[in-house]
Short mmCIF file of C-alpha atoms in Angstrom, two decimals:
data_model
loop_
_atom_site.label_atom_id
_atom_site.label_comp_id
_atom_site.label_asym_id
_atom_site.label_seq_id
_atom_site.Cartn_x
_atom_site.Cartn_y
_atom_site.Cartn_z
CA MET A 1 27.05 -45.83 -26.12
CA ALA A 2 27.82 -43.22 -23.46
CA GLU A 3 28.99 -40.74 -26.08
CA SER A 4 25.74 -41.08 -28.04
CA VAL A 5 23.64 -39.94 -25.09
CA ALA A 6 22.98 -36.20 -25.22
CA ARG A 7 24.31 -34.30 -22.23
CA PHE A 8 22.05 -32.02 -20.20
CA ASP A 9 22.94 -28.37 -20.83
CA PRO A 10 21.79 -26.15 -17.92
CA ALA A 11 22.40 -22.97 -19.93
CA ALA A 12 20.24 -24.22 -22.81
CA ALA A 13 17.50 -25.29 -20.38
CA ALA A 14 17.57 -21.90 -18.66
CA GLY A 15 17.39 -20.17 -22.03
CA PHE A 16 14.41 -22.29 -23.03
CA LEU A 17 12.58 -21.46 -19.77
CA ARG A 18 13.43 -17.79 -20.24
CA ARG A 19 11.93 -17.83 -23.72
CA LEU A 20 8.96 -19.82 -22.47
CA PHE A 21 8.01 -17.18 -19.92
CA SER A 22 9.21 -14.16 -21.85
CA ARG A 23 6.53 -11.68 -22.87
CA THR A 24 8.29 -10.73 -26.09
CA ASP A 25 9.61 -14.12 -27.27
CA ASN A 26 7.19 -16.69 -25.92
CA LEU A 27 6.62 -19.86 -27.90
CA LEU A 28 3.37 -20.81 -26.19
CA VAL A 29 1.99 -17.27 -26.34
CA ARG A 30 2.67 -17.20 -30.08
CA ALA A 31 1.10 -20.65 -30.43
CA VAL A 32 -2.04 -19.52 -28.59
CA ALA A 33 -2.14 -16.34 -30.66
CA ARG A 34 -1.94 -18.30 -33.94
CA LEU A 35 -4.90 -20.52 -33.09
CA PRO A 36 -7.56 -19.91 -35.77
CA ALA A 37 -10.34 -19.08 -33.32
CA LYS A 38 -12.18 -16.01 -32.14
CA LEU A 39 -11.30 -14.33 -28.87
CA ARG A 40 -14.52 -15.39 -27.19
CA THR A 41 -13.86 -19.00 -28.27
CA LYS A 42 -10.38 -18.92 -26.72
CA LEU A 43 -11.69 -17.36 -23.53
CA LEU A 44 -14.57 -19.84 -23.35
CA ALA A 45 -12.19 -22.76 -23.92
CA SER A 46 -9.89 -21.59 -21.12
CA PHE A 47 -12.83 -21.10 -18.75
CA LEU A 48 -14.17 -24.57 -19.60
CA ALA A 49 -10.73 -26.09 -19.02
CA ILE A 50 -10.52 -24.47 -15.60
CA ALA A 51 -14.09 -25.57 -14.82
CA ALA A 52 -13.23 -29.14 -15.88
CA LEU A 53 -10.25 -29.11 -13.52
CA LEU A 54 -12.47 -27.95 -10.69
CA VAL A 55 -14.97 -30.71 -11.49
CA LEU A 56 -12.13 -33.26 -11.53
CA ILE A 57 -10.92 -32.07 -8.15
CA SER A 58 -14.46 -32.26 -6.77
CA PHE A 59 -14.91 -35.76 -8.21
CA LEU A 60 -11.67 -36.96 -6.67
CA GLY A 61 -12.64 -35.41 -3.35
CA VAL A 62 -16.08 -37.09 -3.35
CA ARG A 63 -14.52 -40.37 -4.39
CA ALA A 64 -11.92 -40.17 -1.63
CA LEU A 65 -14.60 -39.36 0.93
CA GLY A 66 -16.78 -42.25 -0.29
CA HIS A 67 -13.89 -44.68 -0.14
CA SER A 68 -12.97 -43.48 3.33
CA HIS A 69 -16.60 -43.88 4.46
CA SER A 70 -16.73 -47.40 3.01
CA LEU A 71 -13.54 -48.34 4.82
CA SER A 72 -14.87 -46.89 8.05
CA GLU A 73 -18.10 -48.90 7.79
CA ARG A 74 -16.17 -52.08 7.07
CA LEU A 75 -13.81 -51.37 9.96
CA LYS A 76 -16.82 -50.89 12.23
CA THR A 77 -18.22 -54.26 11.11
CA LEU A 78 -14.89 -55.97 11.67
CA GLN A 79 -14.62 -54.47 15.13
CA THR A 80 -18.10 -55.83 15.91
CA HIS A 81 -17.05 -59.30 14.73
CA GLN A 82 -13.81 -59.06 16.66
CA ALA A 83 -15.62 -58.13 19.87
CA GLY A 84 -18.15 -60.98 19.43
CA TYR A 85 -15.50 -63.59 18.72
CA GLN A 86 -13.34 -62.41 21.61
CA ALA A 87 -16.35 -62.67 23.94
CA LEU A 88 -17.03 -66.18 22.54
CA ALA A 89 -13.39 -67.18 23.10
CA THR A 90 -13.52 -65.83 26.66
CA GLN A 91 -16.67 -67.87 27.47
CA ALA A 92 -15.21 -70.98 25.88
CA THR A 93 -12.04 -70.57 27.92
CA THR A 94 -14.12 -70.13 31.07
CA VAL A 95 -16.04 -73.39 30.40
CA ARG A 96 -12.82 -75.24 29.70
CA ASP A 97 -11.21 -74.01 32.89
CA ILE A 98 -14.28 -74.84 35.01
CA LEU A 99 -14.50 -78.35 33.53
CA GLY A 100 -10.88 -78.91 34.33
CA LEU A 101 -11.28 -78.13 38.04
CA CYS A 102 -12.60 -81.57 39.25
CA ALA A 103 -10.69 -83.61 36.69
CA GLY A 104 -7.49 -81.81 37.54
CA GLY A 105 -8.04 -82.33 41.27
CA ALA A 106 -8.64 -86.10 40.75
CA ASP A 107 -5.51 -86.48 38.70
CA ALA A 108 -3.48 -84.67 41.33
CA TYR A 109 -4.90 -86.94 44.08
CA LYS A 110 -3.96 -90.08 42.10
CA PHE A 111 -0.48 -88.81 41.50
CA ALA A 112 -0.05 -88.01 45.18
CA HIS A 113 -1.50 -91.40 46.45
CA GLY A 114 0.21 -93.79 44.11
CA GLY A 115 -2.63 -94.13 41.59
CA LYS A 116 -5.39 -94.52 44.14
CA ALA A 117 -8.74 -92.92 43.20
CA PRO A 118 -10.03 -90.12 45.38
CA PRO A 119 -12.84 -90.99 47.81
CA ALA A 120 -16.42 -90.52 46.58
CA SER A 121 -17.11 -87.82 49.16
CA ARG A 122 -14.33 -85.69 47.69
CA THR A 123 -15.60 -86.14 44.13
CA ASN A 124 -19.21 -85.42 45.07
CA GLN A 125 -18.12 -82.33 46.92
CA CYS A 126 -16.30 -81.06 43.77
CA LEU A 127 -19.28 -81.81 41.55
CA ARG A 128 -21.72 -80.12 43.92
CA SER A 129 -19.52 -77.05 44.06
CA ILE A 130 -19.31 -76.58 40.24
CA ASP A 131 -22.54 -78.02 38.87
CA ARG A 132 -24.35 -74.68 38.85
CA VAL A 133 -21.22 -72.87 37.67
CA VAL A 134 -20.83 -75.30 34.75
CA GLN A 135 -24.46 -74.91 33.78
CA THR A 136 -24.24 -71.12 33.99
CA ALA A 137 -20.98 -70.99 32.00
CA VAL A 138 -22.35 -73.33 29.30
CA ALA A 139 -25.56 -71.23 29.12
CA ASP A 140 -23.48 -68.07 28.73
CA LEU A 141 -21.42 -69.82 26.06
CA GLY A 142 -24.59 -70.74 24.22
CA GLN A 143 -25.73 -67.14 24.29
CA ALA A 144 -22.30 -66.00 23.02
CA VAL A 145 -22.53 -68.52 20.16
CA GLN A 146 -25.79 -66.84 19.04
CA LEU A 147 -24.04 -63.88 17.40
CA ASN A 148 -26.01 -60.73 16.53
CA PHE A 149 -24.24 -60.28 13.17
CA LYS A 150 -23.79 -62.24 9.98
CA PRO A 151 -20.34 -63.81 9.68
CA PHE A 152 -18.17 -63.40 6.62
CA ALA A 153 -17.74 -66.30 4.19
CA ASP A 154 -14.26 -67.20 5.48
CA GLU A 155 -15.59 -67.21 9.08
CA ALA A 156 -18.60 -69.44 8.47
CA PRO A 157 -16.77 -72.86 8.63
CA LEU A 158 -15.14 -72.08 11.95
CA LEU A 159 -18.39 -70.67 13.33
CA ARG A 160 -20.24 -73.84 12.31
CA THR A 161 -17.60 -75.83 14.21
CA VAL A 162 -18.16 -73.66 17.27
CA LYS A 163 -21.92 -74.13 17.13
CA ARG A 164 -21.58 -77.90 16.63
CA ASP A 165 -19.21 -78.27 19.58
CA ASP A 166 -21.50 -76.04 21.67
CA ALA A 167 -24.48 -78.20 20.76
CA LYS A 168 -22.55 -81.32 21.93
CA LEU A 169 -21.10 -79.66 25.00
CA ALA A 170 -24.39 -78.39 26.44
CA PRO A 171 -26.03 -81.87 27.13
CA LEU A 172 -22.69 -83.31 28.10
CA ALA A 173 -22.13 -80.58 30.67
CA ASP A 174 -25.69 -81.14 31.96
CA THR A 175 -24.97 -84.88 32.37
CA ILE A 176 -21.73 -84.17 34.19
CA ALA A 177 -23.46 -81.72 36.51
CA ARG A 178 -26.22 -84.24 37.42
CA SER A 179 -23.88 -87.24 37.96
CA LYS A 180 -23.02 -88.22 41.54
CA ARG A 181 -19.58 -89.47 40.67
CA LEU A 182 -16.79 -88.02 38.69
CA SER A 183 -16.64 -89.72 35.26
CA LEU A 184 -13.24 -89.04 33.82
CA PRO A 185 -14.16 -90.14 30.25
CA LEU A 186 -17.15 -87.77 30.20
CA HIS A 187 -15.09 -85.08 31.74
CA GLN A 188 -12.28 -85.68 29.25
CA ARG A 189 -14.74 -85.55 26.39
CA ALA A 190 -16.25 -82.31 27.66
CA GLU A 191 -12.82 -80.82 28.11
CA ASN A 192 -11.84 -81.81 24.57
CA LEU A 193 -15.00 -80.22 23.21
CA SER A 194 -14.34 -77.06 25.18
CA ARG A 195 -10.74 -76.97 23.97
CA ASP A 196 -11.87 -77.36 20.33
CA LEU A 197 -14.49 -74.74 20.85
CA THR A 198 -11.96 -72.41 22.48
CA PHE A 199 -9.47 -72.94 19.66
CA ALA A 200 -12.10 -72.21 16.99
CA ALA A 201 -13.29 -69.08 18.84
CA GLU A 202 -9.74 -67.83 19.33
CA THR A 203 -9.02 -68.54 15.67
CA LEU A 204 -12.06 -66.48 14.69
CA ALA A 205 -10.97 -63.65 17.01
CA SER A 206 -7.42 -63.79 15.64
CA LEU A 207 -8.73 -63.82 12.06
CA THR A 208 -10.88 -60.71 12.63
CA THR A 209 -8.00 -59.02 14.43
CA ARG A 210 -5.73 -59.59 11.42
CA LYS A 211 -8.47 -58.31 9.13
CA THR A 212 -8.94 -55.26 11.31
CA ASN A 213 -5.22 -54.49 11.40
CA SER A 214 -4.95 -55.03 7.65
CA LEU A 215 -7.95 -52.78 7.02
CA VAL A 216 -6.51 -50.06 9.28
CA ALA A 217 -3.22 -50.23 7.37
CA ALA A 218 -5.09 -50.19 4.05
CA ASN A 219 -7.16 -47.23 5.25
CA ARG A 220 -4.02 -45.37 6.24
CA SER A 221 -2.37 -46.14 2.91
CA SER A 222 -5.52 -45.15 1.02
CA TYR A 223 -5.67 -41.89 2.95
CA VAL A 224 -2.06 -41.08 2.10
CA SER A 225 -2.58 -41.99 -1.56
CA SER A 226 -5.81 -40.00 -1.79
CA ARG A 227 -4.23 -37.04 -0.05
CA ASN A 228 -1.22 -37.07 -2.37
CA LEU A 229 -3.42 -37.51 -5.43
CA PHE A 230 -5.74 -34.72 -4.35
CA ILE A 231 -2.84 -32.38 -3.59
CA GLY A 232 -1.16 -33.28 -6.88
CA VAL A 233 -4.28 -32.74 -8.94
CA ALA A 234 -5.12 -29.52 -7.11
CA ALA A 235 -1.59 -28.20 -7.58
CA GLY A 236 -1.66 -29.23 -11.23
CA ALA A 237 -5.02 -27.53 -11.68
CA VAL A 238 -3.73 -24.31 -10.11
CA VAL A 239 -0.56 -24.37 -12.21
CA LEU A 240 -2.52 -25.14 -15.38
CA ALA A 241 -5.03 -22.38 -14.62
CA LEU A 242 -2.18 -19.91 -14.03
CA LEU A 243 -0.43 -20.98 -17.23
CA LEU A 244 -3.68 -20.73 -19.20
CA GLY A 245 -4.33 -17.28 -17.77
CA TYR A 246 -0.73 -16.19 -18.39
CA PHE A 247 -0.42 -17.40 -21.97
CA LEU A 248 -3.95 -16.41 -22.97
CA SER A 249 -3.72 -12.98 -21.37
CA TRP A 250 -0.38 -12.21 -23.02
CA SER A 251 -1.66 -13.48 -26.35
CA LEU A 252 -4.18 -10.63 -26.00
CA ILE A 253 -2.20 -7.99 -24.06
CA GLY A 254 0.94 -8.22 -26.22
CA PRO A 255 -0.84 -7.44 -29.52
CA ILE A 256 -2.90 -4.70 -27.86
CA GLN A 257 0.27 -3.07 -26.52
CA ARG A 258 1.93 -3.26 -29.94
CA ILE A 259 -1.17 -1.79 -31.60
CA VAL A 260 -1.31 1.03 -29.03
CA GLY A 261 2.39 1.73 -29.58
CA ARG A 262 1.88 1.86 -33.36
CA LEU A 263 -1.14 4.14 -33.00
CA THR A 264 0.90 6.42 -30.74
CA ALA A 265 3.64 6.55 -33.37
CA ILE A 266 1.07 7.27 -36.08
CA ALA A 267 -0.38 10.08 -33.96
CA SER A 268 3.11 11.60 -33.74
CA GLY A 269 3.51 11.38 -37.54
CA ASP A 270 5.64 8.21 -37.80
CA PHE A 271 4.33 6.05 -40.66
CA SER A 272 7.58 4.16 -41.31
CA ARG A 273 6.67 0.80 -39.77
CA HIS A 274 3.87 -1.75 -39.57
CA VAL A 275 2.59 -3.51 -36.48
CA GLU A 276 3.31 -7.25 -36.52
CA ILE A 277 0.36 -9.23 -35.11
CA ALA A 278 0.50 -13.04 -35.42
CA ASN A 279 -3.01 -13.55 -34.02
CA ARG A 280 -5.57 -15.23 -36.22
CA ASP A 281 -8.49 -13.63 -34.43
CA GLU A 282 -10.06 -10.20 -34.03
CA LEU A 283 -6.74 -8.74 -32.87
CA GLY A 284 -5.08 -9.98 -36.05
CA ASP A 285 -7.81 -8.27 -38.08
CA LEU A 286 -7.34 -5.11 -36.01
CA GLY A 287 -3.58 -5.16 -36.64
CA ALA A 288 -4.18 -5.52 -40.38
CA ARG A 289 -6.63 -2.61 -40.29
CA VAL A 290 -4.10 -0.49 -38.36
CA ASN A 291 -1.44 -1.24 -40.99
CA GLN A 292 -3.92 -0.37 -43.73
CA MET A 293 -4.77 2.88 -41.95
CA ASN A 294 -1.04 3.59 -41.49
CA ASP A 295 -0.43 3.26 -45.24
CA GLU A 296 -3.46 5.36 -46.12
CA LEU A 297 -2.52 8.08 -43.62
CA GLN A 298 1.04 8.06 -44.94
CA ARG A 299 -0.28 8.62 -48.44
CA VAL A 300 -2.72 11.35 -47.35
CA TYR A 301 -0.12 12.96 -45.11
CA GLY A 302 2.34 13.07 -47.98
CA GLU A 303 -0.26 14.66 -50.21
CA LEU A 304 -1.12 17.18 -47.49
CA GLU A 305 2.52 18.04 -46.97
CA THR A 306 2.93 18.56 -50.69
CA ALA A 307 -0.21 20.68 -50.84
CA SER A 308 0.86 22.67 -47.76
CA ARG A 309 4.30 23.24 -49.22
CA HIS A 310 2.80 24.39 -52.51
CA LYS A 311 0.38 26.64 -50.60
CA SER A 312 3.19 28.16 -48.56
CA GLU A 313 5.33 28.68 -51.64
CA PHE A 314 2.37 30.22 -53.46
CA LEU A 315 1.51 32.54 -50.57
CA ALA A 316 5.14 33.54 -50.15
CA ASN A 317 5.50 34.29 -53.85
CA MET A 318 2.16 36.09 -54.06
CA SER A 319 2.90 38.10 -50.92
CA HIS A 320 6.24 39.12 -52.35
CA GLU A 321 4.69 40.06 -55.69
CA LEU A 322 1.94 42.05 -53.98
CA ARG A 323 4.29 43.97 -51.73
CA THR A 324 6.19 45.53 -54.66
CA PRO A 325 3.24 47.45 -56.21
CA LEU A 326 1.76 48.06 -52.75
CA ASN A 327 4.93 49.77 -51.59
CA ALA A 328 4.73 52.04 -54.64
CA ILE A 329 1.09 52.88 -53.83
CA LEU A 330 1.98 53.67 -50.22
CA GLY A 331 5.00 55.76 -51.30
CA PHE A 332 3.01 57.84 -53.76
CA SER A 333 0.13 58.27 -51.27
CA GLN A 334 2.58 59.58 -48.69
CA VAL A 335 4.06 61.99 -51.27
CA LEU A 336 0.57 63.24 -52.04
CA GLU A 337 -0.24 63.62 -48.32
CA LYS A 338 2.86 65.77 -47.88
CA ARG A 339 1.75 68.04 -50.85
CA LEU A 340 5.16 67.71 -52.52
CA PHE A 341 3.61 68.14 -55.97
CA GLY A 342 1.03 70.73 -55.12
CA GLU A 343 -1.90 71.39 -52.86
CA LEU A 344 -4.94 69.08 -52.64
CA ASN A 345 -8.45 70.09 -51.86
CA GLU A 346 -10.19 68.67 -48.76
CA LYS A 347 -11.89 65.86 -50.62
CA GLN A 348 -8.68 64.83 -52.36
CA GLY A 349 -6.86 64.84 -49.01
CA GLU A 350 -9.48 62.48 -47.51
CA TYR A 351 -9.13 60.16 -50.49
CA VAL A 352 -5.34 60.10 -50.21
CA GLU A 353 -5.58 59.35 -46.44
CA ASP A 354 -7.99 56.49 -47.17
CA ILE A 355 -5.57 55.14 -49.79
CA ARG A 356 -2.65 55.24 -47.35
CA SER A 357 -4.56 53.67 -44.39
CA SER A 358 -6.00 50.94 -46.60
CA GLY A 359 -2.57 50.30 -48.04
CA ASP A 360 -1.07 50.04 -44.56
CA HIS A 361 -3.77 47.59 -43.55
CA LEU A 362 -3.26 45.53 -46.67
CA LEU A 363 0.50 45.55 -46.18
CA SER A 364 0.01 44.31 -42.59
CA LEU A 365 -2.14 41.43 -43.84
CA ILE A 366 0.38 40.55 -46.55
CA ASN A 367 3.19 40.60 -44.00
CA ASP A 368 1.22 38.26 -41.73
CA VAL A 369 0.57 35.85 -44.60
CA LEU A 370 4.20 35.96 -45.63
CA ASP A 371 5.45 35.44 -42.08
CA LEU A 372 3.03 32.55 -41.45
CA SER A 373 4.07 30.92 -44.72
CA LYS A 374 7.70 31.22 -43.74
CA VAL A 375 7.01 29.72 -40.33
CA GLU A 376 5.17 26.75 -41.85
CA ALA A 377 7.95 26.30 -44.41
CA GLY A 378 10.57 26.52 -41.65
CA GLN A 379 12.21 29.54 -43.28
CA ILE A 380 12.06 31.92 -40.31
CA GLU A 381 15.23 32.19 -38.27
CA LEU A 382 15.08 34.13 -35.02
CA GLU A 383 17.68 36.84 -34.48
CA VAL A 384 18.23 36.17 -30.78
CA ALA A 385 20.00 38.88 -28.83
CA PRO A 386 19.67 40.57 -25.44
CA PHE A 387 17.22 43.49 -25.40
CA SER A 388 15.20 45.52 -22.93
CA LEU A 389 11.78 44.00 -22.50
CA ARG A 390 10.55 47.20 -20.84
CA GLU A 391 11.43 49.27 -23.92
CA ALA A 392 9.83 46.70 -26.23
CA VAL A 393 6.60 46.87 -24.24
CA GLU A 394 6.64 50.66 -24.19
CA ARG A 395 7.13 50.80 -27.99
CA GLY A 396 4.29 48.37 -28.51
CA VAL A 397 2.00 50.43 -26.30
CA ALA A 398 3.04 53.63 -28.10
CA MET A 399 2.11 52.10 -31.47
CA VAL A 400 -1.54 51.62 -30.44
CA ARG A 401 -1.94 54.46 -27.95
CA GLU A 402 -3.26 56.95 -30.50
CA ARG A 403 -5.90 54.53 -31.78
CA ALA A 404 -6.85 53.58 -28.21
CA SER A 405 -7.26 57.21 -27.23
CA LYS A 406 -9.36 57.89 -30.35
CA ASN A 407 -11.66 54.96 -29.32
CA GLY A 408 -11.87 56.19 -25.70
CA VAL A 409 -9.91 53.22 -24.27
CA ALA A 410 -7.45 53.62 -21.37
CA LEU A 411 -4.09 51.94 -21.91
CA ALA A 412 -1.46 51.20 -19.22
CA ALA A 413 1.66 49.02 -18.82
CA GLU A 414 3.22 47.70 -15.62
CA LEU A 415 6.40 45.58 -15.46
CA GLU A 416 7.94 44.13 -12.32
CA PRO A 417 11.40 45.51 -11.50
CA GLU A 418 13.20 42.17 -12.00
CA VAL A 419 11.95 41.97 -15.59
CA ARG A 420 14.52 43.98 -17.52
CA ILE A 421 16.87 42.51 -20.09
CA VAL A 422 15.86 39.28 -21.85
CA SER A 423 17.28 37.32 -24.73
CA GLY A 424 15.17 36.81 -27.86
CA ASP A 425 14.18 38.22 -31.22
CA GLU A 426 13.06 41.73 -30.26
CA ARG A 427 11.26 42.40 -33.55
CA ARG A 428 9.21 39.20 -33.30
CA ILE A 429 8.33 39.76 -29.65
CA ARG A 430 7.22 43.31 -30.48
CA GLN A 431 5.18 41.83 -33.33
CA ILE A 432 3.46 39.46 -30.87
CA LEU A 433 2.70 42.34 -28.48
CA PHE A 434 1.43 44.51 -31.34
CA ASN A 435 -0.95 41.74 -32.52
CA LEU A 436 -2.36 41.26 -29.02
CA LEU A 437 -2.66 44.99 -28.36
CA SER A 438 -4.27 45.63 -31.77
CA ASN A 439 -6.92 42.99 -31.07
CA ALA A 440 -7.52 44.40 -27.58
CA VAL A 441 -7.96 47.97 -28.93
CA LYS A 442 -10.21 46.74 -31.74
CA PHE A 443 -12.60 44.82 -29.47
CA THR A 444 -12.60 46.98 -26.32
CA PRO A 445 -15.53 49.42 -26.30
CA ALA A 446 -15.27 53.10 -25.40
CA GLY A 447 -14.67 53.62 -21.68
CA GLY A 448 -12.85 50.29 -21.43
CA ARG A 449 -9.33 49.59 -20.27
CA ILE A 450 -6.28 47.63 -21.49
CA ASP A 451 -3.43 46.61 -19.15
CA VAL A 452 -0.05 45.19 -20.17
CA THR A 453 1.88 43.37 -17.43
CA ALA A 454 5.16 41.45 -17.29
CA ALA A 455 6.31 39.34 -14.36
CA ARG A 456 8.42 36.34 -13.48
CA VAL A 457 6.15 33.42 -12.53
CA ASP A 458 7.25 29.81 -11.80
CA GLY A 459 10.57 30.23 -13.56
CA GLU A 460 9.08 31.89 -16.66
CA ILE A 461 8.66 35.45 -17.92
CA GLN A 462 4.94 36.04 -18.43
CA LEU A 463 3.62 38.91 -20.54
CA ALA A 464 -0.15 39.49 -20.40
CA VAL A 465 -2.54 41.76 -22.26
CA THR A 466 -5.84 42.20 -20.41
CA ASP A 467 -8.87 43.99 -21.83
CA THR A 468 -12.46 44.70 -20.81
CA GLY A 469 -13.95 43.68 -24.15
CA PRO A 470 -16.88 41.36 -24.90
CA GLY A 471 -14.93 38.22 -23.98
CA ILE A 472 -14.61 34.92 -25.86
CA ALA A 473 -17.00 31.96 -25.70
CA PRO A 474 -15.50 28.78 -24.16
CA GLU A 475 -15.88 26.82 -27.40
CA ASP A 476 -13.74 29.43 -29.24
CA LEU A 477 -10.81 29.58 -26.78
CA ASP A 478 -8.70 27.00 -28.67
CA ARG A 479 -10.04 27.69 -32.16
CA ILE A 480 -8.91 31.32 -32.29
CA PHE A 481 -5.23 30.25 -32.41
CA GLU A 482 -5.80 28.40 -35.69
CA GLU A 483 -5.30 29.95 -39.12
CA PHE A 484 -8.19 31.91 -40.62
CA GLN A 485 -10.38 31.44 -37.52
CA GLN A 486 -12.33 34.28 -35.92
CA THR A 487 -14.99 34.62 -33.27
CA GLN A 488 -18.47 35.88 -34.16
CA VAL A 489 -17.60 39.29 -32.69
CA GLY A 490 -14.40 39.46 -34.77
CA ALA A 491 -16.23 38.51 -37.96
CA LYS A 492 -18.72 41.38 -37.40
CA HIS A 493 -15.86 43.91 -37.47
CA HIS A 494 -14.88 42.72 -40.99
CA GLU A 495 -11.24 43.35 -40.16
CA GLY A 496 -8.34 40.94 -40.46
CA THR A 497 -8.13 37.39 -41.76
CA GLY A 498 -7.67 35.47 -38.51
CA LEU A 499 -3.89 35.15 -38.93
CA GLY A 500 -2.63 37.41 -36.13
CA LEU A 501 -3.11 34.98 -33.23
CA ALA A 502 -2.02 31.98 -35.30
CA LEU A 503 1.22 33.78 -36.23
CA SER A 504 1.72 34.93 -32.64
CA LYS A 505 1.35 31.32 -31.43
CA ARG A 506 3.99 30.12 -33.92
CA LEU A 507 6.42 32.87 -32.96
CA VAL A 508 5.97 32.21 -29.22
CA GLU A 509 6.60 28.49 -29.75
CA LEU A 510 9.73 29.30 -31.79
CA HIS A 511 11.01 31.09 -28.69
CA GLY A 512 10.28 27.97 -26.60
CA GLY A 513 7.30 29.52 -24.84
CA ARG A 514 3.54 29.03 -24.84
CA ILE A 515 0.47 31.20 -25.27
CA TRP A 516 -3.09 30.91 -23.95
CA VAL A 517 -6.17 32.97 -23.22
CA GLU A 518 -8.38 33.34 -20.16
CA SER A 519 -11.74 34.89 -20.89
CA GLU A 520 -15.25 35.38 -19.59
CA VAL A 521 -18.07 36.48 -21.83
CA GLY A 522 -19.20 40.01 -20.96
CA VAL A 523 -16.21 40.66 -18.68
CA GLY A 524 -13.10 40.60 -20.86
CA SER A 525 -10.09 38.56 -21.94
CA ARG A 526 -6.51 38.04 -20.81
CA PHE A 527 -3.96 36.84 -23.38
CA VAL A 528 -0.74 35.50 -21.84
CA PHE A 529 2.49 34.30 -23.45
CA THR A 530 5.69 33.17 -21.81
CA LEU A 531 9.41 33.16 -22.43
CA PRO A 532 11.64 30.54 -20.74
CA VAL A 533 13.58 31.91 -17.81
CA THR A 534 16.82 30.66 -19.37
CA GLN A 535 16.47 33.45 -21.87
CA GLU A 536 16.51 36.18 -19.23
CA VAL A 537 19.77 38.11 -19.00
CA ALA A 538 20.87 39.91 -15.87
CA ALA A 539 20.96 43.67 -16.21
#
């Protein structure tokens, strides 16, 4: 029998409680979540449950107060009865003692004188001394018998006995008071009536005292029981309200957190998983929609990746195919410019110069497209090595100085002394500088100025190209770093394809830096890109 009884396992109980209040593996939270009801229905049900508990507590409190008031009223009534009966017993005892004065004195005289009766003068003297006292005491007793309250059912028989004895005692006491001689039989009868009356009154007083004590004890016990019940119900209501709030809130918060986590993963490009929502309410529908969106985005993202890869491959191939004949055109135009095969007239020389400059511009565009395609395809590898940043900046400035001078634009470079040798791909950094400087020269009007600066700021090497051009509208500040995007001013020049800044942004990010622009319309622009300080090499 003892072996068949399951033993209590503290570890299992602790594990169950841990699972019960765990946010990730909670049986009750999952049970609440699986209820086939809308969120507002669940919330309304929990609010109604809490309201019902508050009503129950209020009902118990009112009931306890009513019961306590009822007991207090009954106790007050019993105390009134007790006081009346005690006063009645006191008056009855007084009458009995007064009646016993003369009779007791006569008995003592007989005992002392060998059974001889006391002389008449002695008896008359006793009667004269107590007649008014007896009448007064009996009158007071009669008034005490006329109670100012209604007796209880169990008190009525004894009270009737008291009134009957009082009704007999009053004329008898009057007779004794008017008699000239002491009549022992009358006196004995009066004393017996007073004793009976006293006994009945004392019994009534004792009965009400017991009732009062019993009621006080019952009131005390009722108070303790009501207090314990009220505290228990209130504590249970608080615990139940907390549990309802805990389980209901986590049946909502848990799915929302999982949905937010899945959406964050989707935003970062992770479509490998689904969000598991057990709720059979609006959150369950939302989880299903998120999973549906995840699958659709995965499909579209795959198609976009395929299309982007095909585009990059196409652009790379086309750029390569275009560069071969373009290089031949540029080579022959340069041969013609140098008059290696004979002199050219002035018009022919202008045409050859136009062919070469247009070819150079086209080659620059093709190189940008090819480089951007390689970056998107992940085919560009930086050739990182220490180089002089000062020399790279000076070469970049020299490449655009002639054009700047032709346009009437002042060009200057200023590098802080501590910015000397850095580590990076020199050709790509010069390409970034050339793109920024070319844009600055192209958009800065005659009489304007372009400044190139390099400094170490907050642990980074910052290179900035500042111009006094028309500036960039706030809504275009982020858009200009996207492929094939130009401002309205840039589109009016009909130069470029909007790839220079996009390519520069990719190359800066490959170096672990960042690029941004600060601009004010009508004042100018300042393009800044950074290189991490870890790439700086001491001279």
